[in-house]
C-alpha atoms as one frame of an Amber mdcrd trajectory, in Angstrom:
protein
  30.563 -37.226  27.050  27.820 -36.069  24.661  28.133 -36.944  21.012  26.777
 -34.434  18.433  24.219 -35.470  15.919  26.742 -34.883  13.155  29.221 -37.339
  14.675  26.441 -39.881  15.327  25.407 -39.627  11.714  28.895 -40.465  10.548
  29.388 -43.357  12.966  25.839 -44.738  12.547  25.907 -44.668   8.731  29.351
 -46.159   8.648  27.998 -49.064  10.717  24.952 -49.276   8.473  27.146 -49.322
   5.371  29.217 -52.164   6.964  25.985 -54.031   7.596  24.831 -53.636   3.992
  28.340 -54.652   2.821  28.156 -57.759   4.980  24.740 -58.641   3.557  25.734
 -58.072  -0.028  28.898 -60.182   0.193  27.317 -62.699   2.690  29.945 -62.037
   5.326  28.187 -63.763   8.248  30.730 -62.983  10.936  30.610 -59.279  10.101
  26.792 -59.343   9.929  26.644 -60.843  13.452  28.466 -57.732  14.668  27.019
 -54.920  12.595  23.304 -55.647  12.796  23.127 -55.570  16.611  25.491 -52.605
  16.709  23.042 -50.342  15.002  20.473 -50.135  17.837  23.286 -50.120  20.473
  24.677 -46.945  18.848  21.292 -45.222  18.842  20.442 -46.357  22.348  23.682
 -45.067  23.833  23.593 -41.808  21.934  20.048 -41.130  22.929  20.630 -42.093
  26.562  23.744 -39.808  26.844  22.127 -36.811  25.148  18.703 -37.029  26.869
  19.979 -36.907  30.405  17.983 -34.524  32.518  14.947 -34.664  30.151  11.432
 -35.702  30.991  10.613 -39.357  31.688   9.113 -39.755  28.121  12.706 -40.480
  27.023  12.401 -43.907  28.575   9.754 -44.858  25.980  12.249 -44.249  23.238
  15.042 -46.050  25.066  12.751 -49.028  25.707  11.674 -49.041  22.007  15.340
 -49.107  20.886  16.161 -51.905  23.373  13.176 -53.998  22.246  14.207 -53.369
  18.561  17.700 -54.517  19.372  16.133 -57.707  20.971  14.000 -58.203  17.844
  17.128 -57.853  15.688  18.778 -60.588  17.658  15.809 -62.972  17.339  15.655
 -62.338  13.568  19.384 -62.640  13.273  19.098 -66.131  14.687  15.867 -66.794
  12.773  16.986 -68.829   9.778  13.398 -69.584   8.939  12.761 -70.797  12.532
   9.138 -69.863  13.165   9.509 -69.640  16.970  12.349 -67.130  16.695  10.495
 -65.187  14.040   7.481 -64.918  16.331   9.718 -63.777  19.227  11.171 -61.160
  16.938   7.689 -60.162  15.916   6.606 -59.804  19.520   9.752 -57.742  20.379
   9.048 -55.283  17.480   5.357 -55.236  18.384   6.318 -54.139  21.881   8.677
 -51.537  20.403   5.894 -50.103  18.299   3.652 -49.826  21.362   6.410 -47.755
  23.061   6.646 -45.476  20.009   2.809 -45.107  19.967   2.831 -44.222  23.668
   5.638 -41.708  23.092   3.901 -39.964  20.161   0.606 -39.897  22.077   2.223
 -38.316  25.167   4.507 -35.909  23.167   1.496 -34.802  21.248  -0.013 -33.580
  24.532   3.211 -31.839  25.527   3.360 -30.233  22.061  -0.081 -28.815  22.772
  -1.662 -30.609  19.842  -5.393 -30.827  19.907  -6.264 -34.192  18.464  -8.127
 -33.745  15.170  -8.233 -36.883  13.078  -6.725 -36.521   9.674  -9.394 -38.557
   7.984  -7.998 -38.847   4.456  -4.530 -39.740   5.730  -5.883 -42.252   8.224
  -8.049 -43.918   5.562  -5.058 -44.102   3.156  -2.879 -45.831   5.806  -5.576
 -48.294   6.774  -6.313 -49.126   3.084  -2.651 -49.796   2.509  -2.187 -52.019
   5.589  -5.470 -53.883   4.796  -4.406 -54.406   1.141  -0.979 -55.699   2.090
  -2.473 -58.102   4.751  -5.071 -59.435   2.238  -2.337 -59.847  -0.315  -0.216
 -61.839   2.121  -3.036 -63.693   3.931  -3.130 -66.893   1.783   0.505 -67.592
   2.617   0.411 -66.695   6.333  -1.275 -69.919   7.573  -1.067 -70.018  11.352
   0.494 -66.519  11.524  -2.570 -64.684  10.176  -3.700 -63.359  13.519  -0.210
 -62.331  14.839   0.622 -60.597  11.458  -2.778 -58.852  11.442  -2.180 -57.553
  14.963   1.269 -56.446  14.043   0.015 -54.718  10.827  -2.586 -52.752  12.772
  -0.098 -51.749  15.407   2.263 -50.576  12.675  -0.418 -48.507  11.113  -1.210
 -47.074  14.633   2.383 -46.058  15.113   2.479 -44.246  11.793  -0.839 -42.462
  12.492   0.190 -41.521  16.055   3.382 -39.880  14.758   1.330 -37.899  12.066
  -0.989 -36.683  14.788   1.691 -35.785  17.371   3.014 -32.574  15.777   2.152
 -29.214  14.331   4.022 -29.443  11.006   4.089 -25.597  10.680   5.664 -25.092
  14.088   7.779 -28.290  14.592  10.649 -28.685  12.107  11.463 -32.091  13.618
   7.997 -33.409  12.847   8.849 -34.403   9.264  11.966 -36.270  10.587   9.891
 -38.434  12.920   7.183 -39.071  10.440   9.682 -39.951   7.731  11.060 -42.485
  10.120   7.770 -44.114  10.796   6.952 -44.230   7.108  10.266 -45.933   6.418
   9.553 -48.409   9.242   6.289 -49.376   7.503   8.134 -49.758   4.151  10.813
 -51.893   5.780   8.361 -54.199   7.503   6.301 -54.407   4.270   9.343 -55.512
   2.302  10.242 -58.071   4.986   6.675 -59.475   4.911   6.612 -59.681   1.057
  10.019 -61.285   0.977   9.150 -63.858   3.683   5.490 -64.718   3.001   5.002
 -64.000  -0.708   8.127 -64.344  -2.771  11.826 -63.637  -2.020  13.264 -60.935
  -4.217  16.783 -59.925  -5.162  18.589 -57.786  -2.567  15.579 -57.962  -0.247
  17.779 -58.059   2.940  19.661 -55.022   1.791  16.516 -52.913   1.113  15.004
 -54.106   4.384  18.024 -53.171   6.507  18.532 -49.881   4.681  15.005 -48.688
   5.237  14.918 -50.009   8.741  18.181 -48.483   9.871  17.303 -45.035   8.423
  13.806 -45.310  10.023  15.203 -45.882  13.511  17.860 -43.202  13.023  15.264
 -40.537  11.976  12.828 -41.487  14.863  15.637 -41.249  17.419  16.988 -37.931
  16.068  13.480 -36.412  15.795  12.515 -37.545  19.259  15.587 -35.995  20.933
  14.924 -32.721  19.135  11.391 -32.808  20.356  12.437 -33.531  23.910  15.011
 -30.705  23.760  12.213 -28.328  22.767   9.801 -29.443  25.423  12.506 -29.221
  28.137  13.049 -25.612  27.352   9.355 -24.737  27.647
């Protein structure tokens, strides 16, 4: 049974609100349920509603699964570096799936690749500045975090280059999602490696949850369009 985007929105944001509620009041038992639930909801909604679509859907499904896996590792992190790295690797793989999806969907959308120089430079400057800001505190994690940062930048740029913003109304949805993903990961890195700040976990989860929601919604709308052509 297919679930409409409207119903998904209500259910997903109810779960996200419950997660933020658990974080604010430090309700660990609720947090253990609500955090993994977010990607499960998106995965199942996308799986059910993308039946019959092109194989590109599996890149989104794999990205959501890997994100769920990353959530589990970070859920059990508690400042454990091994689990943090496993979470980092899971999200790194998820970003590669998103990059592959945006690259392939750009072809299906008939987009002729023309580098947006100013946007690309701005993204790379931001990522480089953030990495250099955090580098003194990264210690043995400098190389993994650098690789992750460049991959994150590549995901954002691949989404920007995958659409014709004049023709594709879902383009802004996907790109807004990738931008929020960058913001969420930036907040996480600052909180972990530079200085913890008040309500960090709430801002991180809020931006992360909305990011994944927007990417998933935008990707399905894009697949619906390409399946009709």
